[in-house]
mmCIF file with all atom_site columns, C-alpha atoms in Angstrom:
data_model
loop_
_atom_site.group_PDB
_atom_site.id
_atom_site.type_symbol
_atom_site.label_atom_id
_atom_site.label_alt_id
_atom_site.label_comp_id
_atom_site.label_asym_id
_atom_site.label_entity_id
_atom_site.label_seq_id
_atom_site.pdbx_PDB_ins_code
_atom_site.Cartn_x
_atom_site.Cartn_y
_atom_site.Cartn_z
_atom_site.occupancy
_atom_site.B_iso_or_equiv
_atom_site.pdbx_formal_charge
_atom_site.auth_seq_id
_atom_site.auth_comp_id
_atom_site.auth_asym_id
_atom_site.auth_atom_id
_atom_site.pdbx_PDB_model_num
ATOM 1   C CA . GLY G 1 1   ? 54.152 213.729 218.931 1.00 35.00 ? 117 GLY G CA 1
ATOM 2   C CA . GLU G 1 2   ? 54.682 212.650 215.700 1.00 39.00 ? 118 GLU G CA 1
ATOM 3   C CA . SER G 1 3   ? 53.024 209.539 214.335 1.00 46.00 ? 119 SER G CA 1
ATOM 4   C CA . VAL G 1 4   ? 51.721 207.298 212.141 1.00 55.00 ? 120 VAL G CA 1
ATOM 5   C CA . GLY G 1 5   ? 48.153 205.870 212.187 1.00 50.00 ? 121 GLY G CA 1
ATOM 6   C CA . LEU G 1 6   ? 46.277 203.774 210.261 1.00 43.00 ? 122 LEU G CA 1
ATOM 7   C CA . HIS G 1 7   ? 42.273 203.751 209.578 1.00 45.00 ? 123 HIS G CA 1
ATOM 8   C CA . LEU G 1 8   ? 41.148 200.622 210.108 1.00 51.00 ? 124 LEU G CA 1
ATOM 9   C CA . PRO G 1 9   ? 42.623 198.173 212.743 1.00 85.00 ? 125 PRO G CA 1
ATOM 10  C CA . THR G 1 10  ? 41.173 194.594 211.001 1.00 91.00 ? 126 THR G CA 1
ATOM 11  C CA . LEU G 1 11  ? 39.976 194.104 207.028 1.00 94.00 ? 127 LEU G CA 1
ATOM 12  C CA . SER G 1 12  ? 38.698 190.643 206.458 1.00 96.00 ? 128 SER G CA 1
ATOM 13  C CA . VAL G 1 13  ? 38.419 189.728 202.540 1.00 96.00 ? 129 VAL G CA 1
ATOM 14  C CA . GLN G 1 14  ? 37.625 187.022 200.087 1.00 97.00 ? 130 GLN G CA 1
ATOM 15  C CA . GLU G 1 15  ? 40.387 185.140 198.708 1.00 97.00 ? 131 GLU G CA 1
ATOM 16  C CA . GLY G 1 16  ? 41.422 186.682 195.327 1.00 97.00 ? 132 GLY G CA 1
ATOM 17  C CA . ASP G 1 17  ? 40.050 189.903 196.127 1.00 97.00 ? 133 ASP G CA 1
ATOM 18  C CA . ASN G 1 18  ? 42.087 192.769 195.869 1.00 97.00 ? 134 ASN G CA 1
ATOM 19  C CA . SER G 1 19  ? 42.767 194.223 199.078 1.00 97.00 ? 135 SER G CA 1
ATOM 20  C CA . ILE G 1 20  ? 43.510 198.039 200.460 1.00 97.00 ? 136 ILE G CA 1
ATOM 21  C CA . ILE G 1 21  ? 45.009 198.728 203.400 1.00 96.00 ? 137 ILE G CA 1
ATOM 22  C CA . ASN G 1 22  ? 45.395 202.677 204.149 1.00 94.00 ? 138 ASN G CA 1
ATOM 23  C CA . CYS G 1 23  ? 47.800 204.819 206.787 1.00 93.00 ? 139 CYS G CA 1
ATOM 24  C CA . ALA G 1 24  ? 47.873 208.578 207.377 1.00 91.00 ? 140 ALA G CA 1
ATOM 25  C CA . TYR G 1 25  ? 51.079 210.122 208.786 1.00 88.00 ? 141 TYR G CA 1
ATOM 26  C CA . SER G 1 26  ? 51.377 213.432 210.195 1.00 80.00 ? 142 SER G CA 1
ATOM 27  C CA . ASN G 1 27  ? 55.218 214.165 209.292 1.00 87.00 ? 143 ASN G CA 1
ATOM 28  C CA . SER G 1 28  ? 55.169 216.478 206.323 1.00 87.00 ? 144 SER G CA 1
ATOM 29  C CA . ALA G 1 29  ? 58.789 216.055 206.583 1.00 87.00 ? 145 ALA G CA 1
ATOM 30  C CA . SER G 1 30  ? 59.114 212.789 205.967 1.00 89.00 ? 146 SER G CA 1
ATOM 31  C CA . ASP G 1 31  ? 60.734 211.737 202.675 1.00 89.00 ? 147 ASP G CA 1
ATOM 32  C CA . TYR G 1 32  ? 60.734 207.810 202.926 1.00 91.00 ? 148 TYR G CA 1
ATOM 33  C CA . PHE G 1 33  ? 58.149 205.112 203.458 1.00 93.00 ? 149 PHE G CA 1
ATOM 34  C CA . ILE G 1 34  ? 57.677 201.674 204.140 1.00 94.00 ? 150 ILE G CA 1
ATOM 35  C CA . TRP G 1 35  ? 55.459 198.861 204.045 1.00 95.00 ? 151 TRP G CA 1
ATOM 36  C CA . TYR G 1 36  ? 55.885 195.832 206.349 1.00 95.00 ? 152 TYR G CA 1
ATOM 37  C CA . LYS G 1 37  ? 54.071 192.262 207.417 1.00 96.00 ? 153 LYS G CA 1
ATOM 38  C CA . GLN G 1 38  ? 54.328 191.213 210.245 1.00 95.00 ? 154 GLN G CA 1
ATOM 39  C CA . GLU G 1 39  ? 52.863 187.530 210.944 1.00 94.00 ? 155 GLU G CA 1
ATOM 40  C CA . SER G 1 40  ? 52.430 186.501 214.570 1.00 91.00 ? 156 SER G CA 1
ATOM 41  C CA . GLY G 1 41  ? 55.373 185.632 216.748 1.00 90.00 ? 157 GLY G CA 1
ATOM 42  C CA . LYS G 1 42  ? 57.829 186.908 214.064 1.00 92.00 ? 158 LYS G CA 1
ATOM 43  C CA . GLY G 1 43  ? 59.406 190.200 213.261 1.00 93.00 ? 159 GLY G CA 1
ATOM 44  C CA . PRO G 1 44  ? 58.423 192.965 210.292 1.00 94.00 ? 160 PRO G CA 1
ATOM 45  C CA . GLN G 1 45  ? 59.238 191.723 206.810 1.00 93.00 ? 161 GLN G CA 1
ATOM 46  C CA . PHE G 1 46  ? 59.622 194.486 204.162 1.00 91.00 ? 162 PHE G CA 1
ATOM 47  C CA . ILE G 1 47  ? 57.211 194.346 201.462 1.00 95.00 ? 163 ILE G CA 1
ATOM 48  C CA . ILE G 1 48  ? 57.507 198.067 199.291 1.00 95.00 ? 164 ILE G CA 1
ATOM 49  C CA . ASP G 1 49  ? 59.008 201.232 200.004 1.00 94.00 ? 165 ASP G CA 1
ATOM 50  C CA . ILE G 1 50  ? 58.371 204.196 198.100 1.00 95.00 ? 166 ILE G CA 1
ATOM 51  C CA . ARG G 1 51  ? 59.917 207.892 198.048 1.00 93.00 ? 167 ARG G CA 1
ATOM 52  C CA . SER G 1 52  ? 58.187 211.072 198.424 1.00 92.00 ? 168 SER G CA 1
ATOM 53  C CA . ASN G 1 53  ? 59.159 212.103 195.182 1.00 94.00 ? 169 ASN G CA 1
ATOM 54  C CA . MET G 1 54  ? 56.772 209.436 193.585 1.00 96.00 ? 170 MET G CA 1
ATOM 55  C CA . ASP G 1 55  ? 53.763 208.560 193.848 1.00 96.00 ? 171 ASP G CA 1
ATOM 56  C CA . LYS G 1 56  ? 53.160 205.159 192.951 1.00 98.00 ? 172 LYS G CA 1
ATOM 57  C CA . ARG G 1 57  ? 55.472 202.420 193.152 1.00 97.00 ? 173 ARG G CA 1
ATOM 58  C CA . GLN G 1 58  ? 54.512 198.757 192.381 1.00 97.00 ? 174 GLN G CA 1
ATOM 59  C CA . GLY G 1 59  ? 55.565 195.780 193.524 1.00 94.00 ? 175 GLY G CA 1
ATOM 60  C CA . GLN G 1 60  ? 55.312 191.997 192.448 1.00 92.00 ? 176 GLN G CA 1
ATOM 61  C CA . ARG G 1 61  ? 51.280 191.883 193.400 1.00 96.00 ? 177 ARG G CA 1
ATOM 62  C CA . VAL G 1 62  ? 51.488 194.535 195.904 1.00 98.00 ? 178 VAL G CA 1
ATOM 63  C CA . THR G 1 63  ? 51.480 198.553 194.652 1.00 98.00 ? 179 THR G CA 1
ATOM 64  C CA . VAL G 1 64  ? 52.107 201.696 197.237 1.00 98.00 ? 180 VAL G CA 1
ATOM 65  C CA . LEU G 1 65  ? 50.400 204.581 196.357 1.00 98.00 ? 181 LEU G CA 1
ATOM 66  C CA . LEU G 1 66  ? 51.409 207.860 198.387 1.00 97.00 ? 182 LEU G CA 1
ATOM 67  C CA . ASN G 1 67  ? 49.312 211.088 198.388 1.00 95.00 ? 183 ASN G CA 1
ATOM 68  C CA . LYS G 1 68  ? 51.435 213.631 200.240 1.00 93.00 ? 184 LYS G CA 1
ATOM 69  C CA . THR G 1 69  ? 48.408 216.875 199.670 1.00 93.00 ? 185 THR G CA 1
ATOM 70  C CA . VAL G 1 70  ? 46.862 214.549 202.278 1.00 93.00 ? 186 VAL G CA 1
ATOM 71  C CA . LYS G 1 71  ? 49.533 213.186 203.974 1.00 93.00 ? 187 LYS G CA 1
ATOM 72  C CA . HIS G 1 72  ? 47.818 209.462 202.778 1.00 94.00 ? 188 HIS G CA 1
ATOM 73  C CA . LEU G 1 73  ? 49.369 206.163 201.862 1.00 95.00 ? 189 LEU G CA 1
ATOM 74  C CA . SER G 1 74  ? 48.091 202.845 200.493 1.00 97.00 ? 190 SER G CA 1
ATOM 75  C CA . LEU G 1 75  ? 48.945 199.432 200.307 1.00 98.00 ? 191 LEU G CA 1
ATOM 76  C CA . GLN G 1 76  ? 47.013 197.339 197.521 1.00 98.00 ? 192 GLN G CA 1
ATOM 77  C CA . ILE G 1 77  ? 47.651 193.966 197.428 1.00 98.00 ? 193 ILE G CA 1
ATOM 78  C CA . ALA G 1 78  ? 46.211 191.888 193.939 1.00 98.00 ? 194 ALA G CA 1
ATOM 79  C CA . ALA G 1 79  ? 45.137 188.664 194.388 1.00 97.00 ? 195 ALA G CA 1
ATOM 80  C CA . THR G 1 80  ? 44.910 188.415 197.865 1.00 97.00 ? 196 THR G CA 1
ATOM 81  C CA . GLN G 1 81  ? 45.591 184.934 199.081 1.00 97.00 ? 197 GLN G CA 1
ATOM 82  C CA . PRO G 1 82  ? 45.616 182.772 202.736 1.00 96.00 ? 198 PRO G CA 1
ATOM 83  C CA . GLY G 1 83  ? 49.741 183.806 203.013 1.00 96.00 ? 199 GLY G CA 1
ATOM 84  C CA . ASP G 1 84  ? 48.654 186.952 203.382 1.00 97.00 ? 200 ASP G CA 1
ATOM 85  C CA . SER G 1 85  ? 46.769 187.484 206.457 1.00 97.00 ? 201 SER G CA 1
ATOM 86  C CA . ALA G 1 86  ? 49.414 189.255 208.948 1.00 96.00 ? 202 ALA G CA 1
ATOM 87  C CA . VAL G 1 87  ? 49.437 192.753 210.469 1.00 96.00 ? 203 VAL G CA 1
ATOM 88  C CA . TYR G 1 88  ? 50.449 195.617 208.320 1.00 96.00 ? 204 TYR G CA 1
ATOM 89  C CA . PHE G 1 89  ? 52.465 198.269 209.258 1.00 95.00 ? 205 PHE G CA 1
ATOM 90  C CA . CYS G 1 90  ? 53.320 201.338 207.361 1.00 94.00 ? 206 CYS G CA 1
ATOM 91  C CA . ALA G 1 91  ? 56.344 203.746 208.396 1.00 93.00 ? 207 ALA G CA 1
ATOM 92  C CA . GLU G 1 92  ? 58.403 206.630 207.624 1.00 91.00 ? 208 GLU G CA 1
ATOM 93  C CA . ASN G 1 93  ? 61.528 207.519 208.084 1.00 86.00 ? 209 ASN G CA 1
ATOM 94  C CA . THR G 1 94  ? 61.498 211.138 209.440 1.00 77.00 ? 210 THR G CA 1
ATOM 95  C CA . ASN G 1 95  ? 64.427 213.467 208.949 1.00 71.00 ? 211 ASN G CA 1
ATOM 96  C CA . THR G 1 96  ? 65.543 212.348 212.516 1.00 73.00 ? 212 THR G CA 1
ATOM 97  C CA . GLY G 1 97  ? 66.792 209.229 210.609 1.00 73.00 ? 213 GLY G CA 1
ATOM 98  C CA . LYS G 1 98  ? 64.428 206.945 212.743 1.00 82.00 ? 214 LYS G CA 1
ATOM 99  C CA . LEU G 1 99  ? 61.680 204.432 211.425 1.00 87.00 ? 215 LEU G CA 1
ATOM 100 C CA . ILE G 1 100 ? 58.235 205.509 213.035 1.00 88.00 ? 216 ILE G CA 1
ATOM 101 C CA . PHE G 1 101 ? 55.833 202.540 212.876 1.00 91.00 ? 217 PHE G CA 1
ATOM 102 C CA . GLY G 1 102 ? 51.899 202.889 212.496 1.00 88.00 ? 218 GLY G CA 1
ATOM 103 C CA . GLN G 1 103 ? 49.391 201.191 214.755 1.00 84.00 ? 219 GLN G CA 1
ATOM 104 C CA . GLY G 1 104 ? 48.736 198.580 211.740 1.00 91.00 ? 220 GLY G CA 1
ATOM 105 C CA . THR G 1 105 ? 46.231 196.880 210.668 1.00 94.00 ? 221 THR G CA 1
ATOM 106 C CA . THR G 1 106 ? 45.180 192.838 210.234 1.00 94.00 ? 222 THR G CA 1
ATOM 107 C CA . LEU G 1 107 ? 44.493 191.399 207.417 1.00 96.00 ? 223 LEU G CA 1
ATOM 108 C CA . GLN G 1 108 ? 42.538 188.336 207.100 1.00 96.00 ? 224 GLN G CA 1
ATOM 109 C CA . VAL G 1 109 ? 41.946 186.474 204.360 1.00 97.00 ? 225 VAL G CA 1
ATOM 110 C CA . LYS G 1 110 ? 39.029 184.506 203.785 1.00 94.00 ? 226 LYS G CA 1
ATOM 111 C CA . PRO G 1 111 ? 39.000 181.175 201.978 1.00 89.00 ? 227 PRO G CA 1
ATOM 112 C CA . GLY Z 2 1   ? 68.710 190.165 201.849 1.00 65.00 ? 197 GLY Z CA 1
ATOM 113 C CA . ALA Z 2 2   ? 70.424 190.825 205.216 1.00 78.00 ? 198 ALA Z CA 1
ATOM 114 C CA . VAL Z 2 3   ? 70.174 188.687 207.792 1.00 89.00 ? 199 VAL Z CA 1
ATOM 115 C CA . VAL Z 2 4   ? 69.839 189.757 211.588 1.00 94.00 ? 200 VAL Z CA 1
ATOM 116 C CA . SER Z 2 5   ? 69.662 186.848 213.855 1.00 95.00 ? 201 SER Z CA 1
ATOM 117 C CA . GLN Z 2 6   ? 67.946 187.762 217.410 1.00 97.00 ? 202 GLN Z CA 1
ATOM 118 C CA . HIS Z 2 7   ? 68.362 185.352 220.352 1.00 97.00 ? 203 HIS Z CA 1
ATOM 119 C CA . PRO Z 2 8   ? 66.611 183.608 222.353 1.00 97.00 ? 204 PRO Z CA 1
ATOM 120 C CA . SER Z 2 9   ? 63.496 183.466 220.765 1.00 96.00 ? 205 SER Z CA 1
ATOM 121 C CA . TRP Z 2 10  ? 61.071 183.708 224.034 1.00 96.00 ? 206 TRP Z CA 1
ATOM 122 C CA . VAL Z 2 11  ? 62.214 183.340 227.488 1.00 97.00 ? 207 VAL Z CA 1
ATOM 123 C CA . ILE Z 2 12  ? 60.128 182.928 230.963 1.00 97.00 ? 208 ILE Z CA 1
ATOM 124 C CA . CYS Z 2 13  ? 61.622 184.265 233.727 1.00 96.00 ? 209 CYS Z CA 1
ATOM 125 C CA . LYS Z 2 14  ? 60.967 185.290 237.868 1.00 96.00 ? 210 LYS Z CA 1
ATOM 126 C CA . SER Z 2 15  ? 59.981 188.728 238.768 1.00 97.00 ? 211 SER Z CA 1
ATOM 127 C CA . GLY Z 2 16  ? 63.152 190.379 239.364 1.00 97.00 ? 212 GLY Z CA 1
ATOM 128 C CA . THR Z 2 17  ? 66.124 188.632 237.534 1.00 97.00 ? 213 THR Z CA 1
ATOM 129 C CA . SER Z 2 18  ? 67.992 190.304 234.335 1.00 97.00 ? 214 SER Z CA 1
ATOM 130 C CA . VAL Z 2 19  ? 67.138 188.898 230.756 1.00 98.00 ? 215 VAL Z CA 1
ATOM 131 C CA . LYS Z 2 20  ? 69.928 189.411 228.115 1.00 98.00 ? 216 LYS Z CA 1
ATOM 132 C CA . ILE Z 2 21  ? 68.969 189.179 224.565 1.00 98.00 ? 217 ILE Z CA 1
ATOM 133 C CA . GLU Z 2 22  ? 71.615 189.144 221.749 1.00 97.00 ? 218 GLU Z CA 1
ATOM 134 C CA . CYS Z 2 23  ? 70.995 190.940 218.230 1.00 97.00 ? 219 CYS Z CA 1
ATOM 135 C CA . ARG Z 2 24  ? 73.517 189.902 215.585 1.00 95.00 ? 220 ARG Z CA 1
ATOM 136 C CA . SER Z 2 25  ? 74.017 190.915 211.598 1.00 93.00 ? 221 SER Z CA 1
ATOM 137 C CA . LEU Z 2 26  ? 74.787 187.549 209.755 1.00 92.00 ? 222 LEU Z CA 1
ATOM 138 C CA . ASP Z 2 27  ? 75.950 188.341 206.753 1.00 87.00 ? 223 ASP Z CA 1
ATOM 139 C CA . PHE Z 2 28  ? 76.959 192.411 207.029 1.00 89.00 ? 224 PHE Z CA 1
ATOM 140 C CA . GLN Z 2 29  ? 78.484 194.666 209.705 1.00 90.00 ? 225 GLN Z CA 1
ATOM 141 C CA . ALA Z 2 30  ? 76.175 197.402 211.662 1.00 90.00 ? 226 ALA Z CA 1
ATOM 142 C CA . THR Z 2 31  ? 77.761 199.985 213.337 1.00 90.00 ? 227 THR Z CA 1
ATOM 143 C CA . THR Z 2 32  ? 73.804 200.880 214.322 1.00 91.00 ? 228 THR Z CA 1
ATOM 144 C CA . MET Z 2 33  ? 71.328 199.005 215.561 1.00 93.00 ? 229 MET Z CA 1
ATOM 145 C CA . PHE Z 2 34  ? 67.628 199.819 216.555 1.00 94.00 ? 230 PHE Z CA 1
ATOM 146 C CA . TRP Z 2 35  ? 65.279 197.889 219.620 1.00 97.00 ? 231 TRP Z CA 1
ATOM 147 C CA . TYR Z 2 36  ? 61.991 198.131 218.966 1.00 96.00 ? 232 TYR Z CA 1
ATOM 148 C CA . ARG Z 2 37  ? 59.214 197.161 221.965 1.00 96.00 ? 233 ARG Z CA 1
ATOM 149 C CA . GLN Z 2 38  ? 56.178 195.761 220.985 1.00 94.00 ? 234 GLN Z CA 1
ATOM 150 C CA . PHE Z 2 39  ? 52.968 195.050 222.947 1.00 91.00 ? 235 PHE Z CA 1
ATOM 151 C CA . PRO Z 2 40  ? 50.023 193.010 221.953 1.00 86.00 ? 236 PRO Z CA 1
ATOM 152 C CA . LYS Z 2 41  ? 47.926 194.031 219.439 1.00 85.00 ? 237 LYS Z CA 1
ATOM 153 C CA . GLN Z 2 42  ? 49.942 197.412 218.855 1.00 89.00 ? 238 GLN Z CA 1
ATOM 154 C CA . SER Z 2 43  ? 52.692 199.114 217.106 1.00 91.00 ? 239 SER Z CA 1
ATOM 155 C CA . LEU Z 2 44  ? 56.540 198.648 217.375 1.00 93.00 ? 240 LEU Z CA 1
ATOM 156 C CA . MET Z 2 45  ? 57.796 201.360 219.637 1.00 93.00 ? 241 MET Z CA 1
ATOM 157 C CA . LEU Z 2 46  ? 61.603 202.412 219.553 1.00 94.00 ? 242 LEU Z CA 1
ATOM 158 C CA . MET Z 2 47  ? 63.118 202.158 222.831 1.00 96.00 ? 243 MET Z CA 1
ATOM 159 C CA . ALA Z 2 48  ? 66.758 203.347 221.622 1.00 95.00 ? 244 ALA Z CA 1
ATOM 160 C CA . THR Z 2 49  ? 70.158 203.014 219.280 1.00 94.00 ? 245 THR Z CA 1
ATOM 161 C CA . SER Z 2 50  ? 72.562 201.362 219.716 1.00 94.00 ? 246 SER Z CA 1
ATOM 162 C CA . ASN Z 2 51  ? 75.963 202.536 218.314 1.00 91.00 ? 247 ASN Z CA 1
ATOM 163 C CA . GLU Z 2 52  ? 78.885 200.109 218.066 1.00 91.00 ? 248 GLU Z CA 1
ATOM 164 C CA . GLY Z 2 53  ? 81.745 201.613 220.325 1.00 88.00 ? 249 GLY Z CA 1
ATOM 165 C CA . SER Z 2 54  ? 79.502 204.151 222.094 1.00 90.00 ? 250 SER Z CA 1
ATOM 166 C CA . LYS Z 2 55  ? 76.855 204.520 224.479 1.00 92.00 ? 251 LYS Z CA 1
ATOM 167 C CA . ALA Z 2 56  ? 73.052 203.832 223.228 1.00 94.00 ? 252 ALA Z CA 1
ATOM 168 C CA . THR Z 2 57  ? 70.252 206.790 222.525 1.00 94.00 ? 253 THR Z CA 1
ATOM 169 C CA . TYR Z 2 58  ? 67.518 206.333 224.590 1.00 96.00 ? 254 TYR Z CA 1
ATOM 170 C CA . GLU Z 2 59  ? 64.207 207.605 223.357 1.00 95.00 ? 255 GLU Z CA 1
ATOM 171 C CA . GLN Z 2 60  ? 62.281 209.511 225.750 1.00 94.00 ? 256 GLN Z CA 1
ATOM 172 C CA . GLY Z 2 61  ? 60.484 207.468 228.335 1.00 94.00 ? 257 GLY Z CA 1
ATOM 173 C CA . VAL Z 2 62  ? 62.882 204.740 228.011 1.00 96.00 ? 258 VAL Z CA 1
ATOM 174 C CA . GLU Z 2 63  ? 64.703 203.790 231.679 1.00 94.00 ? 259 GLU Z CA 1
ATOM 175 C CA . LYS Z 2 64  ? 68.802 204.047 230.726 1.00 94.00 ? 260 LYS Z CA 1
ATOM 176 C CA . ASP Z 2 65  ? 69.468 201.571 233.756 1.00 95.00 ? 261 ASP Z CA 1
ATOM 177 C CA . LYS Z 2 66  ? 66.257 199.572 232.935 1.00 96.00 ? 262 LYS Z CA 1
ATOM 178 C CA . PHE Z 2 67  ? 67.517 198.942 229.422 1.00 97.00 ? 263 PHE Z CA 1
ATOM 179 C CA . LEU Z 2 68  ? 70.556 198.125 229.349 1.00 97.00 ? 264 LEU Z CA 1
ATOM 180 C CA . ILE Z 2 69  ? 72.397 198.164 225.368 1.00 96.00 ? 265 ILE Z CA 1
ATOM 181 C CA . ASN Z 2 70  ? 75.930 197.568 224.689 1.00 93.00 ? 266 ASN Z CA 1
ATOM 182 C CA . HIS Z 2 71  ? 77.231 197.379 221.297 1.00 93.00 ? 267 HIS Z CA 1
ATOM 183 C CA . ALA Z 2 72  ? 80.342 195.699 221.720 1.00 86.00 ? 268 ALA Z CA 1
ATOM 184 C CA . SER Z 2 73  ? 81.151 194.551 217.980 1.00 92.00 ? 269 SER Z CA 1
ATOM 185 C CA . LEU Z 2 74  ? 80.214 195.404 214.410 1.00 92.00 ? 270 LEU Z CA 1
ATOM 186 C CA . THR Z 2 75  ? 77.979 192.643 214.423 1.00 93.00 ? 271 THR Z CA 1
ATOM 187 C CA . LEU Z 2 76  ? 76.677 191.968 218.009 1.00 95.00 ? 272 LEU Z CA 1
ATOM 188 C CA . SER Z 2 77  ? 74.292 193.790 219.962 1.00 96.00 ? 273 SER Z CA 1
ATOM 189 C CA . THR Z 2 78  ? 72.663 193.135 223.382 1.00 97.00 ? 274 THR Z CA 1
ATOM 190 C CA . LEU Z 2 79  ? 69.812 194.501 225.283 1.00 98.00 ? 275 LEU Z CA 1
ATOM 191 C CA . THR Z 2 80  ? 69.302 193.559 229.321 1.00 98.00 ? 276 THR Z CA 1
ATOM 192 C CA . VAL Z 2 81  ? 66.271 193.743 231.161 1.00 98.00 ? 277 VAL Z CA 1
ATOM 193 C CA . THR Z 2 82  ? 67.851 193.819 234.728 1.00 97.00 ? 278 THR Z CA 1
ATOM 194 C CA . SER Z 2 83  ? 65.504 192.888 237.471 1.00 97.00 ? 279 SER Z CA 1
ATOM 195 C CA . ALA Z 2 84  ? 62.390 191.916 235.101 1.00 97.00 ? 280 ALA Z CA 1
ATOM 196 C CA . HIS Z 2 85  ? 58.548 192.706 236.549 1.00 96.00 ? 281 HIS Z CA 1
ATOM 197 C CA . PRO Z 2 86  ? 55.672 191.490 234.865 1.00 96.00 ? 282 PRO Z CA 1
ATOM 198 C CA . GLU Z 2 87  ? 55.270 194.900 232.957 1.00 96.00 ? 283 GLU Z CA 1
ATOM 199 C CA . ASP Z 2 88  ? 57.987 194.619 231.121 1.00 96.00 ? 284 ASP Z CA 1
ATOM 200 C CA . SER Z 2 89  ? 56.251 191.450 229.608 1.00 97.00 ? 285 SER Z CA 1
ATOM 201 C CA . SER Z 2 90  ? 56.573 192.033 226.248 1.00 96.00 ? 286 SER Z CA 1
ATOM 202 C CA . PHE Z 2 91  ? 57.878 191.169 222.523 1.00 97.00 ? 287 PHE Z CA 1
ATOM 203 C CA . TYR Z 2 92  ? 61.409 192.674 221.730 1.00 98.00 ? 288 TYR Z CA 1
ATOM 204 C CA . ILE Z 2 93  ? 62.519 193.569 218.321 1.00 97.00 ? 289 ILE Z CA 1
ATOM 205 C CA . CYS Z 2 94  ? 66.119 194.505 217.078 1.00 96.00 ? 290 CYS Z CA 1
ATOM 206 C CA . SER Z 2 95  ? 67.074 195.781 213.821 1.00 94.00 ? 291 SER Z CA 1
ATOM 207 C CA . ALA Z 2 96  ? 69.958 196.866 211.665 1.00 92.00 ? 292 ALA Z CA 1
ATOM 208 C CA . PRO Z 2 97  ? 69.966 198.861 208.669 1.00 88.00 ? 293 PRO Z CA 1
ATOM 209 C CA . GLY Z 2 98  ? 71.775 195.901 206.245 1.00 75.00 ? 294 GLY Z CA 1
ATOM 210 C CA . PRO Z 2 99  ? 75.197 196.007 204.704 1.00 71.00 ? 295 PRO Z CA 1
ATOM 211 C CA . THR Z 2 100 ? 73.997 199.560 203.106 1.00 70.00 ? 296 THR Z CA 1
ATOM 212 C CA . GLY Z 2 101 ? 74.334 201.199 206.120 1.00 65.00 ? 297 GLY Z CA 1
ATOM 213 C CA . LEU Z 2 102 ? 70.759 203.107 205.675 1.00 65.00 ? 298 LEU Z CA 1
ATOM 214 C CA . SER Z 2 103 ? 69.135 203.753 208.351 1.00 62.00 ? 299 SER Z CA 1
ATOM 215 C CA . GLU Z 2 104 ? 65.655 204.473 206.287 1.00 65.00 ? 300 GLU Z CA 1
ATOM 216 C CA . LYS Z 2 105 ? 65.844 200.734 205.014 1.00 76.00 ? 301 LYS Z CA 1
ATOM 217 C CA . LEU Z 2 106 ? 65.896 198.301 208.645 1.00 86.00 ? 302 LEU Z CA 1
ATOM 218 C CA . PHE Z 2 107 ? 66.194 194.334 208.540 1.00 90.00 ? 303 PHE Z CA 1
ATOM 219 C CA . PHE Z 2 108 ? 64.325 193.088 211.386 1.00 93.00 ? 304 PHE Z CA 1
ATOM 220 C CA . GLY Z 2 109 ? 65.714 189.560 213.879 1.00 95.00 ? 305 GLY Z CA 1
ATOM 221 C CA . SER Z 2 110 ? 62.576 187.571 214.504 1.00 95.00 ? 306 SER Z CA 1
ATOM 222 C CA . GLY Z 2 111 ? 62.039 188.732 217.934 1.00 96.00 ? 307 GLY Z CA 1
ATOM 223 C CA . THR Z 2 112 ? 62.021 187.668 221.658 1.00 97.00 ? 308 THR Z CA 1
ATOM 224 C CA . GLN Z 2 113 ? 58.901 187.080 223.671 1.00 97.00 ? 309 GLN Z CA 1
ATOM 225 C CA . LEU Z 2 114 ? 59.689 188.188 227.398 1.00 97.00 ? 310 LEU Z CA 1
ATOM 226 C CA . SER Z 2 115 ? 57.355 186.389 230.081 1.00 97.00 ? 311 SER Z CA 1
ATOM 227 C CA . VAL Z 2 116 ? 57.815 187.899 233.232 1.00 97.00 ? 312 VAL Z CA 1
ATOM 228 C CA . LEU Z 2 117 ? 56.564 185.975 236.254 1.00 96.00 ? 313 LEU Z CA 1
#
């Protein structure tokens, strides 16, 4: 079936560096994408979203890039902090109205 | 933002017993709620869509009789794991669209860790 996947299961970065988390999606009909952050034992927390009519959207320290040609999504975190350590999921909203999650990337921030 | 409260946060039960998990929208009404299951180091898998006043819609492969969903009011949905077995041990998470009602942007509860002995 349709799925959203991530390229790397774990990303380790130095505190202060920028982080880039990637995601590939397969449903070309999806028109809305979200990045979630999940800390251990907690529910997902909304980070940023983007619609398919955009290719870039910026938040406070985060930027989401969307490349519809290759069906690729990325999350960039600037000046990564220890509090950013978590699992990050991309999710796509399909034309069925359901949210499908990718496999997740664990971000480890080294002090 | 919208707050979704989930209870209990963790539960341990004996094999064969039933466990009920509650999901409440605290400051808004939710005609639809979603239930997800997450195994360790895996992604969230949608189990079912809970609809206020009507039957839940289950995803393929999810047993309706095992995972009973009731959406009794506009602020409460419950998931009951009946005759739980060790393989049902998982992290269960509910979500709701929030005050706008847009199903594309979900707010999540804090999850329930179920451990079946």
